[in-house]
Amino acid sequence: MIASFFDINNVFFTLWDYPMSYLEFFGTVLNIVTVWLCARKSVWNWPIGIAAVILFGVLFYQIQLYSDFLEQVYYFLTGFWGWWVWSRLRKSSKDGGNAETISRNTLSENAAWGVALVIGTLALGAFMARIDTIFPQWFPEAASFPYLDAFTTVASFIAQILLIRQRLENWYLWITVDIIGVWLYYEKEVKFVSVLYFIFLIIATSGLIRWQRKWQQSRAVSEDESVLIAGKEAEAV
C-alpha cells in the first residue's frame, strides 16, 4: 500500500484527461501550503516543507530530473536547519527580543552569490549530463535538460540559504526558478507540477512585496530610534 502511494503510475484521479498520481497531488498541495506559510514568515513552513520534499524527491527521481531529486535531498537537510533558526527567532520574540530580522545583501555579497551560481550551474550540469554513465545502476536514464535543471537547482540552493537568513533577495531567486519551472515541468508532462510552479510564482511575488514592506518598516523604525537617541544625547550635553 505504501509502495503504491509512492509510484507515479498509481493514479489518484484523472483531470481533463491528465492522470494525477497520489505522489504528485499531495506533494503539490503540501508545497503550496509551505510557500504560503513562508511568505507569511510562519515557522510551520519548515516541518510541512520537509514532508513535501520527501514526496517530490521520489517524484523527480522517477521522471529523471536528477538535479531536482538531489535538490529535494538538500531541502530535506536544510529544512531542519531553517526550522531550528526560525524557532530560535520566534522564541527570542516571545522573550522580548526582535524577530523581525529581514535584511538585504550587500553588493559584494550579491556578486559572490552570482559567481557561485554560474560556477555551480556549469559544474552540476556537466555532472548530470553524464550521471547515467557514471552511476548507471542508480540513474539508468539520461538526465533531462541537465544544464537548465542544474541552474534552477543551484539557484534554489542559494535561495534556501538566503531564506533561512531572512534576506530579501531570496524571493528574486525563487521567482526566477518558478518562471523556469512552469515551462520545464510542462515539457516533462507533469502538468500539475507546472501549475504548482505558477502558483509558486504568484505566492513568491506576494512574499517579495510583503517582505519588502516589512523591511522598509523596520528601517523606518530603526531610523526613528536613531534620531531619538541622538536627540537625547544632544539634550544631555
mmCIF file of N, CA, C and O in Angstrom, residues 37-72:
data_model
loop_
_atom_site.group_PDB
_atom_site.id
_atom_site.type_symbol
_atom_site.label_atom_id
_atom_site.label_comp_id
_atom_site.label_asym_id
_atom_site.label_seq_id
_atom_site.Cartn_x
_atom_site.Cartn_y
_atom_site.Cartn_z
ATOM 1 N N LEU A 37 2.984 29.683 3.782
ATOM 2 C CA LEU A 37 3.409 29.944 5.153
ATOM 3 C C LEU A 37 4.737 30.697 5.194
ATOM 4 O O LEU A 37 4.958 31.549 6.059
ATOM 5 N N CYS A 38 5.606 30.369 4.237
ATOM 6 C CA CYS A 38 6.914 31.023 4.171
ATOM 7 C C CYS A 38 6.762 32.517 3.897
ATOM 8 O O CYS A 38 7.435 33.347 4.507
ATOM 9 N N ALA A 39 5.876 32.864 2.961
ATOM 10 C CA ALA A 39 5.647 34.268 2.627
ATOM 11 C C ALA A 39 5.149 35.048 3.834
ATOM 12 O O ALA A 39 5.366 36.261 3.939
ATOM 13 N N ARG A 40 4.494 34.346 4.761
ATOM 14 C CA ARG A 40 3.971 34.965 5.980
ATOM 15 C C ARG A 40 4.909 34.792 7.169
ATOM 16 O O ARG A 40 4.535 35.067 8.300
ATOM 17 N N LYS A 41 6.109 34.319 6.903
ATOM 18 C CA LYS A 41 7.144 34.139 7.914
ATOM 19 C C LYS A 41 6.694 33.243 9.049
ATOM 20 O O LYS A 41 7.032 33.464 10.216
ATOM 21 N N SER A 42 5.917 32.207 8.719
ATOM 22 C CA SER A 42 5.481 31.239 9.732
ATOM 23 C C SER A 42 6.500 30.118 9.847
ATOM 24 O O SER A 42 6.914 29.528 8.842
ATOM 25 N N VAL A 43 6.886 29.793 11.076
ATOM 26 C CA VAL A 43 7.869 28.736 11.303
ATOM 27 C C VAL A 43 7.340 27.375 10.860
ATOM 28 O O VAL A 43 8.113 26.443 10.595
ATOM 29 N N TRP A 44 6.010 27.241 10.733
ATOM 30 C CA TRP A 44 5.417 25.966 10.337
ATOM 31 C C TRP A 44 5.712 25.618 8.885
ATOM 32 O O TRP A 44 5.453 24.489 8.451
ATOM 33 N N ASN A 45 6.254 26.565 8.112
ATOM 34 C CA ASN A 45 6.610 26.231 6.732
ATOM 35 C C ASN A 45 7.678 25.143 6.683
ATOM 36 O O ASN A 45 7.739 24.375 5.719
ATOM 37 N N TRP A 46 8.508 25.061 7.725
ATOM 38 C CA TRP A 46 9.633 24.115 7.691
ATOM 39 C C TRP A 46 9.210 22.662 7.867
ATOM 40 O O TRP A 46 9.570 21.820 7.038
ATOM 41 N N PRO A 47 8.447 22.286 8.912
ATOM 42 C CA PRO A 47 8.062 20.867 9.023
ATOM 43 C C PRO A 47 7.161 20.401 7.884
ATOM 44 O O PRO A 47 7.297 19.270 7.406
ATOM 45 N N ILE A 48 6.252 21.275 7.440
ATOM 46 C CA ILE A 48 5.394 20.896 6.315
ATOM 47 C C ILE A 48 6.227 20.768 5.050
ATOM 48 O O ILE A 48 6.024 19.872 4.227
ATOM 49 N N GLY A 49 7.203 21.660 4.900
ATOM 50 C CA GLY A 49 8.092 21.599 3.742
ATOM 51 C C GLY A 49 8.923 20.324 3.708
ATOM 52 O O GLY A 49 9.198 19.776 2.635
ATOM 53 N N ILE A 50 9.335 19.835 4.860
ATOM 54 C CA ILE A 50 10.105 18.590 4.922
ATOM 55 C C ILE A 50 9.285 17.427 4.373
ATOM 56 O O ILE A 50 9.781 16.593 3.608
ATOM 57 N N ALA A 51 7.999 17.367 4.758
ATOM 58 C CA ALA A 51 7.121 16.316 4.233
ATOM 59 C C ALA A 51 6.944 16.466 2.726
ATOM 60 O O ALA A 51 6.946 15.477 1.978
ATOM 61 N N ALA A 52 6.822 17.706 2.258
ATOM 62 C CA ALA A 52 6.615 17.967 0.828
ATOM 63 C C ALA A 52 7.814 17.528 -0.009
ATOM 64 O O ALA A 52 7.655 16.944 -1.089
ATOM 65 N N VAL A 53 9.027 17.808 0.467
ATOM 66 C CA VAL A 53 10.215 17.484 -0.339
ATOM 67 C C VAL A 53 10.447 15.972 -0.407
ATOM 68 O O VAL A 53 11.047 15.484 -1.375
ATOM 69 N N ILE A 54 10.006 15.238 0.594
ATOM 70 C CA ILE A 54 10.106 13.777 0.517
ATOM 71 C C ILE A 54 9.285 13.268 -0.670
ATOM 72 O O ILE A 54 9.752 12.447 -1.477
ATOM 73 N N LEU A 55 8.058 13.774 -0.799
ATOM 74 C CA LEU A 55 7.181 13.346 -1.893
ATOM 75 C C LEU A 55 7.735 13.778 -3.248
ATOM 76 O O LEU A 55 7.766 12.980 -4.192
ATOM 77 N N PHE A 56 8.194 15.007 -3.340
ATOM 78 C CA PHE A 56 8.709 15.485 -4.627
ATOM 79 C C PHE A 56 10.054 14.850 -4.972
ATOM 80 O O PHE A 56 10.390 14.703 -6.147
ATOM 81 N N GLY A 57 10.839 14.487 -3.971
ATOM 82 C CA GLY A 57 12.095 13.806 -4.254
ATOM 83 C C GLY A 57 11.857 12.487 -4.966
ATOM 84 O O GLY A 57 12.532 12.154 -5.944
ATOM 85 N N VAL A 58 10.888 11.733 -4.479
ATOM 86 C CA VAL A 58 10.530 10.463 -5.115
ATOM 87 C C VAL A 58 9.983 10.707 -6.521
ATOM 88 O O VAL A 58 10.299 9.980 -7.467
ATOM 89 N N LEU A 59 9.174 11.756 -6.666
ATOM 90 C CA LEU A 59 8.589 12.086 -7.973
ATOM 91 C C LEU A 59 9.668 12.425 -9.003
ATOM 92 O O LEU A 59 9.682 11.880 -10.115
ATOM 93 N N PHE A 60 10.586 13.313 -8.651
ATOM 94 C CA PHE A 60 11.611 13.753 -9.598
ATOM 95 C C PHE A 60 12.563 12.622 -9.984
ATOM 96 O O PHE A 60 13.057 12.577 -11.109
ATOM 97 N N TYR A 61 12.815 11.709 -9.051
ATOM 98 C CA TYR A 61 13.666 10.567 -9.377
ATOM 99 C C TYR A 61 13.017 9.716 -10.463
ATOM 100 O O TYR A 61 13.684 9.250 -11.389
ATOM 101 N N GLN A 62 11.717 9.550 -10.369
ATOM 102 C CA GLN A 62 11.011 8.689 -11.321
ATOM 103 C C GLN A 62 10.861 9.309 -12.712
ATOM 104 O O GLN A 62 10.667 8.590 -13.683
ATOM 105 N N ILE A 63 10.977 10.660 -12.810
ATOM 106 C CA ILE A 63 10.871 11.291 -14.137
ATOM 107 C C ILE A 63 12.240 11.779 -14.630
ATOM 108 O O ILE A 63 12.338 12.597 -15.532
ATOM 109 N N GLN A 64 13.305 11.295 -14.009
ATOM 110 C CA GLN A 64 14.686 11.526 -14.431
ATOM 111 C C GLN A 64 15.155 12.983 -14.338
ATOM 112 O O GLN A 64 16.070 13.400 -15.046
ATOM 113 N N LEU A 65 14.529 13.783 -13.496
ATOM 114 C CA LEU A 65 15.050 15.118 -13.210
ATOM 115 C C LEU A 65 15.957 14.985 -11.984
ATOM 116 O O LEU A 65 15.580 15.297 -10.860
ATOM 117 N N TYR A 66 17.188 14.491 -12.243
ATOM 118 C CA TYR A 66 18.059 14.088 -11.152
ATOM 119 C C TYR A 66 18.579 15.273 -10.333
ATOM 120 O O TYR A 66 18.808 15.154 -9.127
ATOM 121 N N SER A 67 18.808 16.409 -10.997
ATOM 122 C CA SER A 67 19.224 17.587 -10.238
ATOM 123 C C SER A 67 18.128 18.004 -9.270
ATOM 124 O O SER A 67 18.391 18.369 -8.122
ATOM 125 N N ASP A 68 16.891 17.947 -9.737
ATOM 126 C CA ASP A 68 15.773 18.280 -8.863
ATOM 127 C C ASP A 68 15.631 17.266 -7.729
ATOM 128 O O ASP A 68 15.239 17.618 -6.612
ATOM 129 N N PHE A 69 15.950 16.009 -8.011
ATOM 130 C CA PHE A 69 15.922 14.983 -6.965
ATOM 131 C C PHE A 69 16.937 15.310 -5.876
ATOM 132 O O PHE A 69 16.621 15.290 -4.676
ATOM 133 N N LEU A 70 18.168 15.646 -6.276
ATOM 134 C CA LEU A 70 19.201 15.996 -5.307
ATOM 135 C C LEU A 70 18.839 17.289 -4.580
ATOM 136 O O LEU A 70 19.186 17.470 -3.407
ATOM 137 N N GLU A 71 18.132 18.167 -5.282
ATOM 138 C CA GLU A 71 17.673 19.413 -4.672
ATOM 139 C C GLU A 71 16.732 19.129 -3.496
ATOM 140 O O GLU A 71 16.799 19.790 -2.454
ATOM 141 N N GLN A 72 15.879 18.126 -3.650
ATOM 142 C CA GLN A 72 14.954 17.780 -2.573
ATOM 143 C C GLN A 72 15.700 17.216 -1.364
ATOM 144 O O GLN A 72 15.306 17.447 -0.220
#
